[in-house]
Tab-separated table of C-alpha atoms in Angstrom:
chain	number	residue	atom	x	y	z
A	800	GLU	CA	-18.333	-42.151	89.002
A	801	ILE	CA	-19.531	-39.092	90.929
A	802	ILE	CA	-23.028	-37.621	90.659
A	803	ASN	CA	-24.400	-34.506	92.301
A	804	GLU	CA	-27.021	-34.600	95.034
A	805	PRO	CA	-30.154	-33.626	93.073
A	806	THR	CA	-29.293	-36.143	90.366
A	807	ALA	CA	-28.972	-38.856	93.008
A	808	ALA	CA	-32.323	-37.825	94.464
A	809	ALA	CA	-33.829	-37.827	90.987
A	810	ILE	CA	-32.593	-41.362	90.373
A	811	ALA	CA	-34.135	-42.525	93.640
A	812	TYR	CA	-37.446	-40.984	92.679
A	813	GLY	CA	-37.303	-42.253	89.112
A	814	TYR	CA	-36.816	-45.847	90.227
A	815	SER	CA	-40.120	-45.660	92.097
A	816	GLN	CA	-42.120	-44.454	89.072
A	817	THR	CA	-43.836	-46.340	86.253
A	818	VAL	CA	-45.376	-43.425	84.325
A	819	ALA	CA	-43.340	-41.394	81.844
A	820	LYS	CA	-43.034	-37.755	82.906
A	821	ARG	CA	-40.735	-34.741	83.226
A	822	VAL	CA	-39.884	-33.972	86.840
A	823	LEU	CA	-38.177	-31.067	88.597
A	824	VAL	CA	-36.277	-32.009	91.757
A	825	TYR	CA	-35.942	-29.169	94.295
A	826	ASP	CA	-33.203	-30.032	96.804
A	827	LEU	CA	-32.579	-27.632	99.693
A	828	GLY	CA	-30.272	-28.859	102.418
A	829	GLY	CA	-28.523	-27.289	105.363
A	830	GLY	CA	-25.786	-25.668	103.300
A	831	THR	CA	-26.570	-26.103	99.605
A	832	PHE	CA	-29.358	-25.728	97.060
A	833	ASP	CA	-29.654	-27.801	93.885
A	834	VAL	CA	-32.248	-28.227	91.178
A	835	THR	CA	-32.430	-30.922	88.498
A	836	ILE	CA	-34.879	-31.683	85.705
A	837	ILE	CA	-35.209	-35.307	84.638
A	838	ASP	CA	-37.209	-37.310	82.145
A	839	ILE	CA	-38.579	-40.636	83.329
A	840	SER	CA	-39.497	-43.098	80.587
A	841	GLU	CA	-39.508	-46.809	79.817
A	842	LYS	CA	-35.906	-46.358	78.646
A	843	GLY	CA	-34.834	-45.176	82.087
A	844	ILE	CA	-33.959	-41.824	83.694
A	845	GLU	CA	-32.350	-38.990	81.745
A	846	VAL	CA	-31.002	-35.812	83.327
A	847	ILE	CA	-32.093	-32.868	81.158
A	848	ALA	CA	-30.621	-29.927	83.103
A	849	THR	CA	-29.095	-29.328	86.523
A	850	ASP	CA	-27.606	-26.444	88.504
A	851	GLY	CA	-26.869	-25.551	92.094
A	852	ASN	CA	-25.666	-23.023	94.631
A	853	HIS	CA	-23.251	-24.336	97.231
A	854	ARG	CA	-23.536	-21.122	99.244
A	855	LEU	CA	-27.273	-21.199	99.848
A	856	GLY	CA	-28.993	-23.471	102.344
A	857	GLY	CA	-30.887	-23.766	105.605
A	858	LYS	CA	-28.074	-22.032	107.470
A	859	ASP	CA	-28.933	-18.818	105.634
A	860	TRP	CA	-32.512	-19.030	106.937
A	861	ASP	CA	-31.039	-19.479	110.442
A	862	ASP	CA	-28.825	-16.428	109.935
A	863	ALA	CA	-31.868	-14.343	108.973
A	864	LEU	CA	-33.603	-15.415	112.181
A	865	ILE	CA	-30.535	-14.598	114.259
A	866	GLU	CA	-30.435	-11.089	112.775
A	867	TYR	CA	-34.077	-10.663	113.769
A	868	PHE	CA	-33.329	-11.977	117.272
A	869	LEU	CA	-30.599	-9.361	117.651
A	870	ILE	CA	-33.083	-6.623	116.761
A	871	GLN	CA	-35.383	-7.903	119.511
A	872	ILE	CA	-32.534	-8.034	122.033
A	873	GLU	CA	-31.478	-4.465	121.332
A	874	ALA	CA	-35.077	-3.217	121.430
A	875	GLN	CA	-35.963	-4.946	124.714
A	876	LEU	CA	-32.708	-4.546	126.627
A	877	GLY	CA	-31.316	-1.375	125.096
A	878	VAL	CA	-27.896	-2.935	124.565
A	879	GLU	CA	-25.821	-3.532	121.452
A	880	ILE	CA	-24.686	-7.108	120.963
A	881	GLN	CA	-21.586	-8.185	119.075
A	882	LEU	CA	-21.853	-11.940	118.592
A	883	THR	CA	-18.189	-12.180	117.642
A	884	GLN	CA	-17.435	-11.142	121.224
A	885	ASP	CA	-19.966	-13.486	122.839
A	886	LEU	CA	-19.560	-16.919	121.282
A	887	ALA	CA	-21.757	-18.602	123.888
A	888	LEU	CA	-24.687	-16.336	123.004
A	889	ALA	CA	-23.984	-16.840	119.298
A	890	GLN	CA	-24.311	-20.605	119.723
A	891	THR	CA	-27.456	-20.214	121.842
A	892	LEU	CA	-29.113	-18.044	119.204
A	893	ARG	CA	-28.171	-20.471	116.410
A	894	THR	CA	-29.677	-23.379	118.332
A	895	ILE	CA	-32.862	-21.400	118.996
A	896	ALA	CA	-33.023	-20.272	115.372
A	897	GLU	CA	-32.818	-23.865	114.129
A	898	HIS	CA	-35.498	-24.937	116.587
A	899	THR	CA	-37.780	-22.021	115.670
A	900	LYS	CA	-37.421	-22.753	111.963
A	901	LYS	CA	-38.380	-26.398	112.504
A	902	MET	CA	-41.350	-25.481	114.704
A	903	LEU	CA	-42.654	-23.089	112.044
A	904	SER	CA	-42.773	-25.944	109.534
A	905	THR	CA	-45.927	-27.130	111.347
A	906	LYS	CA	-47.055	-24.085	113.373
A	907	THR	CA	-48.034	-20.514	112.561
A	908	GLU	CA	-46.527	-18.952	115.692
A	909	VAL	CA	-43.736	-19.804	118.134
A	910	LEU	CA	-42.887	-18.200	121.493
A	911	VAL	CA	-39.162	-17.425	121.545
A	912	SER	CA	-37.539	-16.938	124.938
A	913	PHE	CA	-33.907	-16.793	126.093
A	914	ASP	CA	-31.613	-14.945	128.504
A	915	VAL	CA	-29.030	-12.357	127.542
A	916	GLN	CA	-26.580	-11.235	130.206
A	917	GLY	CA	-28.976	-12.550	132.844
A	918	GLN	CA	-31.981	-10.692	131.464
A	919	PRO	CA	-34.950	-12.384	129.766
A	920	VAL	CA	-35.909	-11.682	126.167
A	921	THR	CA	-39.313	-12.950	124.973
A	922	PHE	CA	-41.296	-12.377	121.799
A	923	ASP	CA	-43.609	-14.160	119.370
A	924	MET	CA	-42.217	-15.327	116.045
A	925	THR	CA	-44.984	-15.746	113.483
A	926	LEU	CA	-44.844	-17.729	110.277
A	927	ASN	CA	-45.693	-14.605	108.274
A	928	ARG	CA	-42.823	-12.681	109.821
A	929	PHE	CA	-40.445	-15.580	109.212
A	930	ASN	CA	-41.541	-15.725	105.572
A	931	ASP	CA	-41.035	-11.977	105.184
A	932	ILE	CA	-37.481	-11.912	106.526
A	933	THR	CA	-36.423	-14.918	104.440
A	934	LEU	CA	-38.291	-14.115	101.215
A	935	ALA	CA	-35.147	-12.931	99.424
A	936	LEU	CA	-33.512	-16.304	100.083
A	937	LEU	CA	-36.495	-18.186	98.699
A	938	GLU	CA	-36.572	-15.928	95.636
A	939	ARG	CA	-32.951	-16.863	94.900
A	940	THR	CA	-33.960	-20.515	94.601
A	941	LEU	CA	-36.816	-19.597	92.242
A	942	LEU	CA	-34.470	-17.650	89.966
A	943	GLN	CA	-32.230	-20.694	89.741
A	944	ILE	CA	-35.225	-22.892	88.937
A	945	ASP	CA	-36.176	-20.515	86.107
A	946	ASP	CA	-32.662	-20.751	84.664
A	947	VAL	CA	-32.742	-24.555	84.661
A	948	MET	CA	-36.262	-24.652	83.246
A	949	ASN	CA	-35.207	-22.350	80.401
A	950	VAL	CA	-32.309	-24.645	79.528
A	951	ALA	CA	-34.617	-27.659	79.502
A	952	TYR	CA	-37.301	-25.854	77.498
A	953	GLU	CA	-34.815	-24.748	74.832
A	954	ARG	CA	-33.944	-28.399	74.309
A	955	ASP	CA	-37.388	-29.763	73.468
A	956	GLN	CA	-40.097	-27.413	74.845
A	957	LYS	CA	-41.593	-30.065	77.120
A	958	ALA	CA	-43.358	-28.805	80.244
A	959	ILE	CA	-42.603	-29.816	83.823
A	960	GLU	CA	-45.265	-32.234	85.032
A	961	GLU	CA	-44.199	-32.732	88.640
A	962	ILE	CA	-42.112	-31.034	91.342
A	963	ILE	CA	-40.402	-33.229	93.935
A	964	LEU	CA	-38.987	-31.896	97.222
A	965	VAL	CA	-35.929	-33.452	98.816
A	966	GLY	CA	-33.609	-32.176	101.534
A	967	GLY	CA	-34.576	-31.443	105.120
A	968	MET	CA	-35.104	-27.719	104.556
A	969	THR	CA	-37.967	-28.340	102.102
A	970	LYS	CA	-40.186	-28.989	105.112
A	971	MET	CA	-40.537	-25.206	105.449
A	972	GLN	CA	-44.081	-24.224	104.500
A	973	GLN	CA	-42.993	-21.231	102.423
A	974	ILE	CA	-41.348	-23.456	99.824
A	975	ARG	CA	-44.438	-25.498	99.026
A	976	THR	CA	-46.614	-22.382	98.993
A	977	LYS	CA	-44.344	-20.403	96.656
A	978	LEU	CA	-43.730	-23.269	94.225
A	979	LEU	CA	-47.450	-23.938	93.913
A	980	GLU	CA	-48.170	-20.237	93.471
A	981	LYS	CA	-45.570	-19.718	90.749
A	982	TYR	CA	-45.568	-22.991	88.808
A	983	ARG	CA	-49.162	-24.197	89.374
A	984	LEU	CA	-47.943	-27.628	90.436
A	985	GLN	CA	-48.429	-29.088	93.920
A	986	PRO	CA	-44.951	-30.067	95.162
A	987	LYS	CA	-44.563	-33.572	96.570
A	988	PHE	CA	-42.184	-34.821	99.229
A	989	PHE	CA	-39.979	-37.775	98.361
A	990	LYS	CA	-37.941	-39.074	101.296
A	991	PRO	CA	-36.531	-35.591	102.056
A	992	ASP	CA	-33.865	-36.872	104.447
A	993	GLU	CA	-32.952	-40.055	102.554
A	994	ALA	CA	-33.420	-39.536	98.821
A	995	VAL	CA	-29.821	-38.530	98.026
A	996	ALA	CA	-28.281	-41.483	99.865
A	997	LEU	CA	-30.800	-43.884	98.324
A	998	GLY	CA	-30.165	-42.581	94.815
A	999	ALA	CA	-26.388	-42.784	95.249
A	1000	ALA	CA	-26.720	-46.393	96.384
A	1001	LEU	CA	-28.933	-47.269	93.398
A	1002	TYR	CA	-26.488	-45.590	91.029
A	1003	ALA	CA	-23.545	-47.462	92.541
A	1004	HIS	CA	-25.430	-50.745	92.221
A	1005	HIS	CA	-26.242	-49.973	88.573
A	1006	LYS	CA	-22.557	-49.279	87.896
A	1007	GLY	CA	-21.508	-52.459	89.653
A	1008	VAL	CA	-19.516	-50.626	92.292
C-alpha cells in the first residue's frame, strides 16, 4: 500500500476540509517535484490526475545560485574556479546558496559574502535576480501542471478551485507569484513541511496498517 508524496499531502488536506471542491496540490521538495489534482466531496477524496519529476527540486535552485556565485568570483578575483578540484569551496557555496534561497523567501535583497583562496568576495543578491536565473526551473513545474490539468479536464471538464502548496521549497516567493499570475488562484500553504507525513499516517490508519 504505497502512495506518492503529493497524494499523501492531498489526503492530509482533504481530511481538513468540509466543502466539496477540486484542488491542485503543488509539491516542491529538496529533490523532487510532484503535482496532484483531487476531488474532495462528501464521499471522500478522489485522485483525478497526478504526475511528477524526480529530477527537479530545490537543489536545482541551489545549483543555479552556485553558478551565479562562480560568475561573481571570476569577475571579482580574475581567477577560474573548478569546484571539482576544490570540494571545500563547493560545500561552502552550497551552504551559502541554501541560506540565500531561504533568506529571499522573506527578503528582497541579501548581502552575500565569503572568502575564496583567502580573498573576500561580496555582492548583493536581489530577489529579482534570483527569480531571473531560476525562471526556467519554475517554468518546468508550470508545464507539468498544465499536463496534469489537461488530463483532469479531459475527464470531466471541471475547473480547479484551489491550489495548495506543500514541500519546503514552496516558501519561495516566485512560486506563489507565478501561480497566481497564470491560474488566477491565490495559492495557499498547507503544512509545507509536514503534509506528506501526515497524509501517509492518515492513509495507513484508514487501511488499518
